[in-house]
Backbone as a printed PyTorch tensor [residue, N CA C, xyz], in Angstrom:
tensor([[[-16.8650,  10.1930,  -0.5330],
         [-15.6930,   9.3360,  -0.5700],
         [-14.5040,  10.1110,  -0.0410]],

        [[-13.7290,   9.3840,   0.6890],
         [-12.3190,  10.1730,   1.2840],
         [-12.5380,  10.8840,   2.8070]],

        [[-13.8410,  10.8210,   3.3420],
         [-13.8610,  11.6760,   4.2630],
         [-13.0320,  10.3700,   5.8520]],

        [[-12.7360,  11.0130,   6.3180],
         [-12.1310,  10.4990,   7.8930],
         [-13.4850,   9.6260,   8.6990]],

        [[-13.3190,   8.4380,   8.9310],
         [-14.0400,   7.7860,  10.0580],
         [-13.7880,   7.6800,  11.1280]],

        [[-14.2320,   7.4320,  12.0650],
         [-13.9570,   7.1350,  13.1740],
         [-14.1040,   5.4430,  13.2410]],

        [[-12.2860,   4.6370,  13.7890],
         [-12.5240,   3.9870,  13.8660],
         [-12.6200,   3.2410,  15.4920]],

        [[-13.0350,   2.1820,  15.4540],
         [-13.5800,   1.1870,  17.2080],
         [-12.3440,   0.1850,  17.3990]],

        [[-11.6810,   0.5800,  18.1880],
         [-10.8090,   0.0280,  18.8000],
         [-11.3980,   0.0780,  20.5840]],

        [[-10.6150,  -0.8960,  21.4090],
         [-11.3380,  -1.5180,  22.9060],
         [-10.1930,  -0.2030,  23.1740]],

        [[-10.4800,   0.4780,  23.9250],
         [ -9.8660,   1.6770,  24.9800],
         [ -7.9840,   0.8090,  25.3560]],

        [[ -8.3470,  -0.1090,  25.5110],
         [ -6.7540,  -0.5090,  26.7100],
         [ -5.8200,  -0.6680,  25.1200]],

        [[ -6.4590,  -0.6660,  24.2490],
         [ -5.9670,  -0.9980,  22.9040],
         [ -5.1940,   0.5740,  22.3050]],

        [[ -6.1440,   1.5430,  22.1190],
         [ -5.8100,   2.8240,  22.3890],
         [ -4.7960,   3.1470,  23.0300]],

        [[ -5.0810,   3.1360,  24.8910],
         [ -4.2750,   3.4470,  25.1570],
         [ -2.9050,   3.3680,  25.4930]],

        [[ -2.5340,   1.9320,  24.9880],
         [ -1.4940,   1.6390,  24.2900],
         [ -0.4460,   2.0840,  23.6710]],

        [[ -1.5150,   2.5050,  22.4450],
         [ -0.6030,   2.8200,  21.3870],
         [ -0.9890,   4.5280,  21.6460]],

        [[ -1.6640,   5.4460,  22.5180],
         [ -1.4370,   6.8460,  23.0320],
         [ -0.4770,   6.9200,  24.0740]],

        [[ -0.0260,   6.4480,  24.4210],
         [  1.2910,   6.0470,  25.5820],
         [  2.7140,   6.2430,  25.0000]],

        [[  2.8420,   5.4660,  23.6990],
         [  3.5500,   6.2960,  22.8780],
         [  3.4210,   7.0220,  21.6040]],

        [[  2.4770,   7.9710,  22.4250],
         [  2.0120,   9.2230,  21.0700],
         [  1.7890,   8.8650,  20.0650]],

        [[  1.1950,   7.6550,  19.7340],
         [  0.5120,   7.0110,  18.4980],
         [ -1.1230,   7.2820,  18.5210]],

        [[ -1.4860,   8.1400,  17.2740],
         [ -2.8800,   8.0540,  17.6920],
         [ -3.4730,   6.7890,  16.4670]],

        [[ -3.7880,   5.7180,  17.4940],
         [ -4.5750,   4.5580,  16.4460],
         [ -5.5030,   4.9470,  15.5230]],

        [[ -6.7820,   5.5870,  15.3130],
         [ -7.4290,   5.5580,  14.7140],
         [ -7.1930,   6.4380,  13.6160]],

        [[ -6.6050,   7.1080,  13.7870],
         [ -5.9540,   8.0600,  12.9360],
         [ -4.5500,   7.1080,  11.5860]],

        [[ -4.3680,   6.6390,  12.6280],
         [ -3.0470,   5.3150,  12.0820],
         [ -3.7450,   4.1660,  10.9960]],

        [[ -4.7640,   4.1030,  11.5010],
         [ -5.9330,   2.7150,  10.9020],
         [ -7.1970,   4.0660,  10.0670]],

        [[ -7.2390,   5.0170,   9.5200],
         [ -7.4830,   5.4000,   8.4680],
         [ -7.6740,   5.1240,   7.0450]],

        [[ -6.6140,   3.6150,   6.9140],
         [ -6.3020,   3.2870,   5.5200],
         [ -5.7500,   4.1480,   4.6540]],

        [[ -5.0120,   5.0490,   5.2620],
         [ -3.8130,   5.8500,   4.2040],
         [ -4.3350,   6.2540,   3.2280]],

        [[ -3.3830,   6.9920,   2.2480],
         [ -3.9530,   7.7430,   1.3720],
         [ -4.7460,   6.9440,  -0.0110]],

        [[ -4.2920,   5.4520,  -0.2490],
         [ -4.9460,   4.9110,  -0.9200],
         [ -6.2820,   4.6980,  -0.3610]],

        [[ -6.1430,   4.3540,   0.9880],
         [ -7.7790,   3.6280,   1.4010],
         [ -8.4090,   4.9150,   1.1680]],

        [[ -7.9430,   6.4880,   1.3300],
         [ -9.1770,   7.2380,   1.4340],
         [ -9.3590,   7.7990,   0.0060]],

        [[ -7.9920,   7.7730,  -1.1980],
         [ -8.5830,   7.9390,  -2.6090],
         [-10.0740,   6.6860,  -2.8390]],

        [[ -9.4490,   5.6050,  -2.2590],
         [-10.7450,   4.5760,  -2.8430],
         [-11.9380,   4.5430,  -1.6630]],

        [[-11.9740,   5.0790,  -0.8590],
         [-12.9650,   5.5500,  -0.1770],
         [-13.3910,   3.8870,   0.9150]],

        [[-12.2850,   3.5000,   1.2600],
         [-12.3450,   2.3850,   2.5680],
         [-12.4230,   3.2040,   3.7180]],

        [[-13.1490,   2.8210,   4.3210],
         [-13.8680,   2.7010,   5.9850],
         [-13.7510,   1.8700,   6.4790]],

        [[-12.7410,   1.5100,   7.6510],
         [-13.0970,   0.5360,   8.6080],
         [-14.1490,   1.1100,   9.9530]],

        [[-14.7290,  -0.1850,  10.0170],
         [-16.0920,  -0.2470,  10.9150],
         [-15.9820,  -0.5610,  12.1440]],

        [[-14.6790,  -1.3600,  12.3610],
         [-14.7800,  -2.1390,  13.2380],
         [-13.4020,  -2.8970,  13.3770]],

        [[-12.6220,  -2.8510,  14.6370],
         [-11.1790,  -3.4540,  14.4830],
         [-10.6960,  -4.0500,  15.7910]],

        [[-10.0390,  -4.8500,  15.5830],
         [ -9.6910,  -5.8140,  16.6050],
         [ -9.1230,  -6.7120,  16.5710]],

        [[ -8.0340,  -7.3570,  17.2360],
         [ -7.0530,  -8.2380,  16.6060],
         [ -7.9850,  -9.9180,  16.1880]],

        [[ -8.9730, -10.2050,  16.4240],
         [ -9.8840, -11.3910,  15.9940],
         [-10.8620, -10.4960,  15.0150]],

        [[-10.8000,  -9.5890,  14.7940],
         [-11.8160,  -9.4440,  13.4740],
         [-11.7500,  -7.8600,  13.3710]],

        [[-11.4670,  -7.6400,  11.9540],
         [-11.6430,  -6.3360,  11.5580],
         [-12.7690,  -6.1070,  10.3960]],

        [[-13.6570,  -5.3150,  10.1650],
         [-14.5450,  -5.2580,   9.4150],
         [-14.3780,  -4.0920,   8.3190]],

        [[-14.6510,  -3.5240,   7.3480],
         [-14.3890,  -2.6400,   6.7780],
         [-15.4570,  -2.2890,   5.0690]],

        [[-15.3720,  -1.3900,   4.9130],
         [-16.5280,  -1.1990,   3.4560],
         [-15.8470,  -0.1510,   2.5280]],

        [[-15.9850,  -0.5320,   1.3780],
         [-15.5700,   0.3790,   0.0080],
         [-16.3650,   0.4500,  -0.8590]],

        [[-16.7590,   1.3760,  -1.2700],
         [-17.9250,   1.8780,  -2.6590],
         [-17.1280,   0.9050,  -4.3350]],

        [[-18.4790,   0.6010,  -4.3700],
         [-17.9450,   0.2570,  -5.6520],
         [-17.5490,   0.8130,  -6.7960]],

        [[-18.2290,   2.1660,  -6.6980],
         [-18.2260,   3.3610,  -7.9570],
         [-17.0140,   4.1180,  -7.3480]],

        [[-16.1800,   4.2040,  -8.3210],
         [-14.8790,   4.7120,  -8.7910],
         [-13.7810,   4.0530,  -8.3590]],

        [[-14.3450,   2.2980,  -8.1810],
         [-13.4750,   1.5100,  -7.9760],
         [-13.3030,   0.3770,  -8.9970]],

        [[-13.6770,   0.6820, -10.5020],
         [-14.3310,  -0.0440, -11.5180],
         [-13.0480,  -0.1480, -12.4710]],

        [[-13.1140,  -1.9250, -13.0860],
         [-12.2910,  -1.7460, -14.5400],
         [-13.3000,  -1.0200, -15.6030]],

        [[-12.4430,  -1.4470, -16.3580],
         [-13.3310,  -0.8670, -17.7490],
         [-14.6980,  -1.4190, -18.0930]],

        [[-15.1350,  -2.6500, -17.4120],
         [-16.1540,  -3.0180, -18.2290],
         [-17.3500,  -2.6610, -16.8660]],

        [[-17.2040,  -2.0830, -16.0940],
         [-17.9580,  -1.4850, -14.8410],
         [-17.9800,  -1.9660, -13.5090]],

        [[-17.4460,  -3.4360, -13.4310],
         [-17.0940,  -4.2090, -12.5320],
         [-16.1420,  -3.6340, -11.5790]],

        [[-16.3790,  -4.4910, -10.2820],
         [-15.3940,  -3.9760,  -9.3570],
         [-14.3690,  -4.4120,  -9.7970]],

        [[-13.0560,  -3.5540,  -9.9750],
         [-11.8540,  -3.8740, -10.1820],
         [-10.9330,  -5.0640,  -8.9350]],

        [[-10.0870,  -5.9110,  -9.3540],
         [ -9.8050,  -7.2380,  -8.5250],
         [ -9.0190,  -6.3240,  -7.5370]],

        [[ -8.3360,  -5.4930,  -8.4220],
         [ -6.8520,  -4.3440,  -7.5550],
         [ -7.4610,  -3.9660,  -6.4070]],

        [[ -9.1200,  -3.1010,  -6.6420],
         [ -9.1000,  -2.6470,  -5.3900],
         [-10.1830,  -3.7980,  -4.5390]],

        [[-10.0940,  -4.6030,  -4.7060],
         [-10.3710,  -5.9110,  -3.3500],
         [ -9.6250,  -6.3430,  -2.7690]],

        [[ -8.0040,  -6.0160,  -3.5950],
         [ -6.8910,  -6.3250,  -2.7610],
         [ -6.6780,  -5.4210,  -1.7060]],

        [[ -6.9750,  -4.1150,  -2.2070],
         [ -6.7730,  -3.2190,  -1.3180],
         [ -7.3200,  -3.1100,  -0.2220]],

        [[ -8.3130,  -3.7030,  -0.2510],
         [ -9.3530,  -3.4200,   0.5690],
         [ -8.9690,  -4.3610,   1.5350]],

        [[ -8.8980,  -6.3470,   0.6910],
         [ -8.2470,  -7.1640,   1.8370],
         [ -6.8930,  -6.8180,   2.7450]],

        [[ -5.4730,  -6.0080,   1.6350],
         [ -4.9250,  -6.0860,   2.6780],
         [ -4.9680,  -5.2190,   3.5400]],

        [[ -5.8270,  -4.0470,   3.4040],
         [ -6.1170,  -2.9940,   4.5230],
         [ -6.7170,  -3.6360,   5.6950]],

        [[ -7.7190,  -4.5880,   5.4810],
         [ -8.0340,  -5.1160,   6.5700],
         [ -7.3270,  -6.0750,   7.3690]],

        [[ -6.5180,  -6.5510,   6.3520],
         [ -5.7160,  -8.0240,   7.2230],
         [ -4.4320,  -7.0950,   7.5970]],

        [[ -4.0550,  -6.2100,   7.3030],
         [ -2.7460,  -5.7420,   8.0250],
         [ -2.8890,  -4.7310,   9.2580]],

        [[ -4.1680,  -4.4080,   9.2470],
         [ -4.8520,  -4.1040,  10.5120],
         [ -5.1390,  -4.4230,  11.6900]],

        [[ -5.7080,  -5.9930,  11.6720],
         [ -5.8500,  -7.1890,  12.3760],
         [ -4.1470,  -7.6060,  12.6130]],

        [[ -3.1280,  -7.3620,  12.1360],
         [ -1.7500,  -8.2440,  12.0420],
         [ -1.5890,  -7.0640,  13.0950]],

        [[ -1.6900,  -5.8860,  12.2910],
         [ -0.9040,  -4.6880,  13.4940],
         [ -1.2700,  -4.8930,  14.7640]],

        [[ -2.3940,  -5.2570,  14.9560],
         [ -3.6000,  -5.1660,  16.7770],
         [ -3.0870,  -6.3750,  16.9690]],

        [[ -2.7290,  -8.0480,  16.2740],
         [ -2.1240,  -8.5510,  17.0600],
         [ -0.7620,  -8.3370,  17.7370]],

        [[  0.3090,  -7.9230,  16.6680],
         [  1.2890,  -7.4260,  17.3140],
         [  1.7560,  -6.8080,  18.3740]],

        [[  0.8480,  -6.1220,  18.2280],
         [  0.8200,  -5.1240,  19.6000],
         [  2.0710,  -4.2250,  19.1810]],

        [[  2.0410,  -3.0620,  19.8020],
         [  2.5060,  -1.7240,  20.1560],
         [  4.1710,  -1.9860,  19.6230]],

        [[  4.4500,  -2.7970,  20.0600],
         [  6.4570,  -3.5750,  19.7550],
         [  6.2950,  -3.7100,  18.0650]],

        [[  5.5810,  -3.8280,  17.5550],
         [  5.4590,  -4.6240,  15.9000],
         [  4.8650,  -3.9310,  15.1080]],

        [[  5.8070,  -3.7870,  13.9890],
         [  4.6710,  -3.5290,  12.6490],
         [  4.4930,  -4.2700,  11.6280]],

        [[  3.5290,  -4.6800,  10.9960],
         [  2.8520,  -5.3160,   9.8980],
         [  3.8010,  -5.2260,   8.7910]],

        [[  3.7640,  -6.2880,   7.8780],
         [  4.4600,  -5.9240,   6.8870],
         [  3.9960,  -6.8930,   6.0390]],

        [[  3.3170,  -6.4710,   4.8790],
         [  2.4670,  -8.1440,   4.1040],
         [  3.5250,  -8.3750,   3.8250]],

        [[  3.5240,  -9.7460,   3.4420],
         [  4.6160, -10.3980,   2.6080],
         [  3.1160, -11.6390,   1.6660]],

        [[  2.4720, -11.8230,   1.6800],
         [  2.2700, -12.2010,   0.3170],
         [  0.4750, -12.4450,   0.8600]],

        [[ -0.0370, -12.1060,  -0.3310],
         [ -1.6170, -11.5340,  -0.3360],
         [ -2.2280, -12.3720,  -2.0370]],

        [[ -2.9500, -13.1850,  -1.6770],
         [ -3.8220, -14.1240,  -2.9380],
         [ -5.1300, -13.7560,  -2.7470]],

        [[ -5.4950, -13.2780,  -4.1970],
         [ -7.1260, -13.2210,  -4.0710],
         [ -7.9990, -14.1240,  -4.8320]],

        [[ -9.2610, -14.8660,  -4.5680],
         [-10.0440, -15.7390,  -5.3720],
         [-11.0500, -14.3560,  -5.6350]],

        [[-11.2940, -13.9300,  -6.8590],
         [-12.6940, -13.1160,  -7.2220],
         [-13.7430, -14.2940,  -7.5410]],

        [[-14.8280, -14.0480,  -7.2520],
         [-16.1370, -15.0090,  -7.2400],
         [-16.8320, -14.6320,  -8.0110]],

        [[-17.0780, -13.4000,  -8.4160],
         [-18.3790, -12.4870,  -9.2440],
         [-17.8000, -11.1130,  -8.9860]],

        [[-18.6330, -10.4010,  -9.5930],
         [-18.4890,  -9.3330, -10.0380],
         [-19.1590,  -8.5360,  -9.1800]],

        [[-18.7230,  -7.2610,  -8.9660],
         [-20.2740,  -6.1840,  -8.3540],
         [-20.1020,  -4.5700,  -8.9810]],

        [[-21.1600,  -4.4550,  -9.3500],
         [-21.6400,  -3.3300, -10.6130],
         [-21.5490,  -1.7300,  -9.7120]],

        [[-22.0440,  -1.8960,  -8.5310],
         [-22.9060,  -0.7480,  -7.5390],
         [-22.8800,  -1.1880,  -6.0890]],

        [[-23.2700,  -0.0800,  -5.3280],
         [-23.2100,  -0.4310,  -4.0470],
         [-21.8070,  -0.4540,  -3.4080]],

        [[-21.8610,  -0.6770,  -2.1070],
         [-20.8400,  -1.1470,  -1.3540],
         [-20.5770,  -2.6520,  -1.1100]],

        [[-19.0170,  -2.7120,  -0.9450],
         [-18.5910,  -4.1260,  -0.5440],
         [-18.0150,  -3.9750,   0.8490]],

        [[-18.3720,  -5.0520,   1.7960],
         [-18.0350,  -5.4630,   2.6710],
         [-16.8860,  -6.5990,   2.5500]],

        [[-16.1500,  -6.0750,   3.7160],
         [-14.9510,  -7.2420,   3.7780],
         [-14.5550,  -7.2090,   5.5690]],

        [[-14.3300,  -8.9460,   5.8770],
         [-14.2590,  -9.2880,   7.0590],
         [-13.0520,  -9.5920,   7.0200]],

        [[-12.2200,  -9.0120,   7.8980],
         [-10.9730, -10.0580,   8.2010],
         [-10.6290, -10.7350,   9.1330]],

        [[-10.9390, -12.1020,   9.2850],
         [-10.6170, -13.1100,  10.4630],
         [ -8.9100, -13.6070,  10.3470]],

        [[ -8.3960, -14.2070,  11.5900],
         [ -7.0530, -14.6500,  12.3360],
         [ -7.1860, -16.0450,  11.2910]],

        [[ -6.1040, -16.5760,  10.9890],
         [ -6.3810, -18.1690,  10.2350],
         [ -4.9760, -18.9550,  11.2730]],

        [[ -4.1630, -17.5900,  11.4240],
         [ -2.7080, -17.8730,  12.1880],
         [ -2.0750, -16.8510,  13.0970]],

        [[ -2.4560, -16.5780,  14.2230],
         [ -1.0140, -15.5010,  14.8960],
         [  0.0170, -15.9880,  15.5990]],

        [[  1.0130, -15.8680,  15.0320],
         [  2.1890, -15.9740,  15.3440],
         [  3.3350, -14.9370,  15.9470]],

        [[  4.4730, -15.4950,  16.8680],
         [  5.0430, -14.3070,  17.2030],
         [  6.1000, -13.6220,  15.7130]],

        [[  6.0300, -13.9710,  14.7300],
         [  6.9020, -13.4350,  13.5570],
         [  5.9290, -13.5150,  12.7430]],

        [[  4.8760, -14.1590,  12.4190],
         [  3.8850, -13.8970,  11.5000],
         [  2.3580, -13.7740,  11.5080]],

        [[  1.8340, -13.4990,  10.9760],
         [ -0.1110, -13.4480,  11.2360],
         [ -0.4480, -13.4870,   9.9920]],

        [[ -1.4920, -14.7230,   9.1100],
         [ -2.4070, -14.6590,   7.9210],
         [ -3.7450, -14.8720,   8.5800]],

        [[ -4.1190, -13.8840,   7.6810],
         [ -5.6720, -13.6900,   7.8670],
         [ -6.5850, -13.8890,   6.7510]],

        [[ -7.7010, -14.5650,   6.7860],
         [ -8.3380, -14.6130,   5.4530],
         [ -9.6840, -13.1320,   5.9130]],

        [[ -9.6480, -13.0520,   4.3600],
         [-10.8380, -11.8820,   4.4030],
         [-11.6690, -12.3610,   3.3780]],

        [[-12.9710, -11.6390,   3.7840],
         [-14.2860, -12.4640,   3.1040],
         [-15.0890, -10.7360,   2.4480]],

        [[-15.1730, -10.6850,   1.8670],
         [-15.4530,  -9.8170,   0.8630],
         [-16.6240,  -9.8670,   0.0740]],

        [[-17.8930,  -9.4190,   0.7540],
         [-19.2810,  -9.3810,  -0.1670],
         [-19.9490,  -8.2260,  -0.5700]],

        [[-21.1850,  -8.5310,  -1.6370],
         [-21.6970,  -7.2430,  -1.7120],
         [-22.8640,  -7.1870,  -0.9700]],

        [[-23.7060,  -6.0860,  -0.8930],
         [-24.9560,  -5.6880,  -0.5420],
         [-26.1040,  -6.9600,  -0.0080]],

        [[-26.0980,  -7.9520,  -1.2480],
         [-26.7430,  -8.7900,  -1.1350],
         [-26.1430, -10.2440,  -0.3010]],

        [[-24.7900,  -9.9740,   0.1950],
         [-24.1710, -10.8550,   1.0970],
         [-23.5890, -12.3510,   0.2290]],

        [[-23.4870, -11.9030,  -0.7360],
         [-22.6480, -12.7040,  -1.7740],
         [-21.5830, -12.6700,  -2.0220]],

        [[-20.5760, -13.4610,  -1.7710],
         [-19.5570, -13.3950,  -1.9240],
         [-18.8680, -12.8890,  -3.0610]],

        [[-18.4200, -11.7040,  -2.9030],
         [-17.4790, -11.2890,  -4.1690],
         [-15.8100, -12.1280,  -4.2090]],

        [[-15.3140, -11.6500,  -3.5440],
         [-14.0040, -12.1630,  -3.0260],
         [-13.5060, -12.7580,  -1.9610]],

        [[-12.7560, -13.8090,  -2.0520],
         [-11.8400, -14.4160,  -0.7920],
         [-10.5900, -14.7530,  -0.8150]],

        [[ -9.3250, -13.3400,   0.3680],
         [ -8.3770, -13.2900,   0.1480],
         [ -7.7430, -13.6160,   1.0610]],

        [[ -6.4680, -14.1010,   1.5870],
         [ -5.5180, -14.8290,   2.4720],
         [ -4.2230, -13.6150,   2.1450]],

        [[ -3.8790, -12.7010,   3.4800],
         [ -3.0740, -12.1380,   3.5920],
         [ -2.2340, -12.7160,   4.6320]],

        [[ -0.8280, -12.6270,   4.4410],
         [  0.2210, -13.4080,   5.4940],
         [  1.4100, -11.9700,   5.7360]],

        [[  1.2900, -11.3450,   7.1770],
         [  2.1990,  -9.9890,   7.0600],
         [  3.1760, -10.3550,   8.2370]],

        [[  4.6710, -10.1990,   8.1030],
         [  5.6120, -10.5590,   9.0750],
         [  5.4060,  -9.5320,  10.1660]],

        [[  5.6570,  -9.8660,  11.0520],
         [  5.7300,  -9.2990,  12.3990],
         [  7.2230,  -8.5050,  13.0120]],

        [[  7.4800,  -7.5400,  12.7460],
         [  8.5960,  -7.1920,  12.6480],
         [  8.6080,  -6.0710,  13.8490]],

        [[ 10.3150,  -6.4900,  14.6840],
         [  9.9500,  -5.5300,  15.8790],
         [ 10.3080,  -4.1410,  15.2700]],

        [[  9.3790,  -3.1480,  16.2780],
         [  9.3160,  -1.3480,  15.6440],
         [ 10.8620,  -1.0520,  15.9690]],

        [[ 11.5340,  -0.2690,  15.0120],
         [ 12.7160,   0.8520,  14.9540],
         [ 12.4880,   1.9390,  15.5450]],

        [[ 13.0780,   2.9470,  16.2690],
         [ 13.1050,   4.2410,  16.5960],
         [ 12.4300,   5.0610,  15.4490]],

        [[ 12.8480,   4.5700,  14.1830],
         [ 12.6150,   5.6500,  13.5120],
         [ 11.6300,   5.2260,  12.4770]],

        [[ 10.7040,   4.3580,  12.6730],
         [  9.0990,   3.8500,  12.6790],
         [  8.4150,   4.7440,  13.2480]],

        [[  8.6750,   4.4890,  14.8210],
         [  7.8440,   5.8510,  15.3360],
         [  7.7740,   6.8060,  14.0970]],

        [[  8.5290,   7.8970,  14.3790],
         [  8.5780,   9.0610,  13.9410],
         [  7.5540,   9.3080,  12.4890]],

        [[  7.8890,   8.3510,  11.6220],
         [  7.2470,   8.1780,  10.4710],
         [  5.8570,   7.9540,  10.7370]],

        [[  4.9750,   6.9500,  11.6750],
         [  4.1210,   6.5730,  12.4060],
         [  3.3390,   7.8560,  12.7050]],

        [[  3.7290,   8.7590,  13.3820],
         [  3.4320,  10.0100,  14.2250],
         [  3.0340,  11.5530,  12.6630]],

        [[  4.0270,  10.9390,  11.7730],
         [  3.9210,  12.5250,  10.6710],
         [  2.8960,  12.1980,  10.0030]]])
């Protein structure tokens, strides 16, 4: 858990955001929460981002996957998908994230998809679909993140 992935972004996508000394995959890491809870994205792209989190040491008390980190997990993926639509000018910014939990999952990994529901030039919601092992739906969450043009001093923060 915590180790660095490599994530799949299309090259012209990359080099984009290496044009101005942004290294994407490094950027789409999922920060220091995604790598305490041990998220991996698989797969990214402004029509679908894919991503997986262990269920063990992501548990409430009664052993279940905790709801907190499915949020995490959805909005890591849907503000991912918001950022790649934006493009290079924009950064993500949720402004409001609902989750339906369906069941529970004990073990294993969960998968979560995040599809487009809306892109807009000021906003993007995405629903994410969230299963376990056995392709059962654990969770289904609707993230909506404003589209906000980048500051000078975004970069910089972006880059440390």
């Amino acid at each position: 858990m915590g180790e660095k992935n490599e994530v799949r972004f299309p090259q012209e996508v990359i080099d984009e955001y290496a044009a101005l000394g942004v290294d994407l995959p490094a950027l789409f890491s999922a920060g220091h929460l995604g790598t305490r809870m041990g998220v991996e994205i698989k797969e990214a792209a402004a029509d679908r981002v894919v991503g997986t989190m262990p269920v063990e040491g992501n548990t409430q008390p009664y052993g279940l996957l905790h709801g907190g980190a499915s949020a995490v997990l959805a909005e890591t993926l849907g503000s991912v998908g918001a950022m790649l639509h934006g493009g290079s000018g924009k950064i993500a910014v949720g402004v409001d994230l609902n989750c339906t939990h369906h069941r529970g999952a004990r073990s294993g990994l969960v998968t979560g998809v995040a599809t487009p529901v809306h892109r807009g030039r000021t906003t993007a919601t995405y629903e994410i679909v969230i299963s376990d092992e056995q392709d059962r739906r654990v969770c289904t969450a609707r993230l909506t993140c404003l589209l906000r043009d980048v500051n000078p001093s975004d970069a910089a923060r972006v880059r440390d």
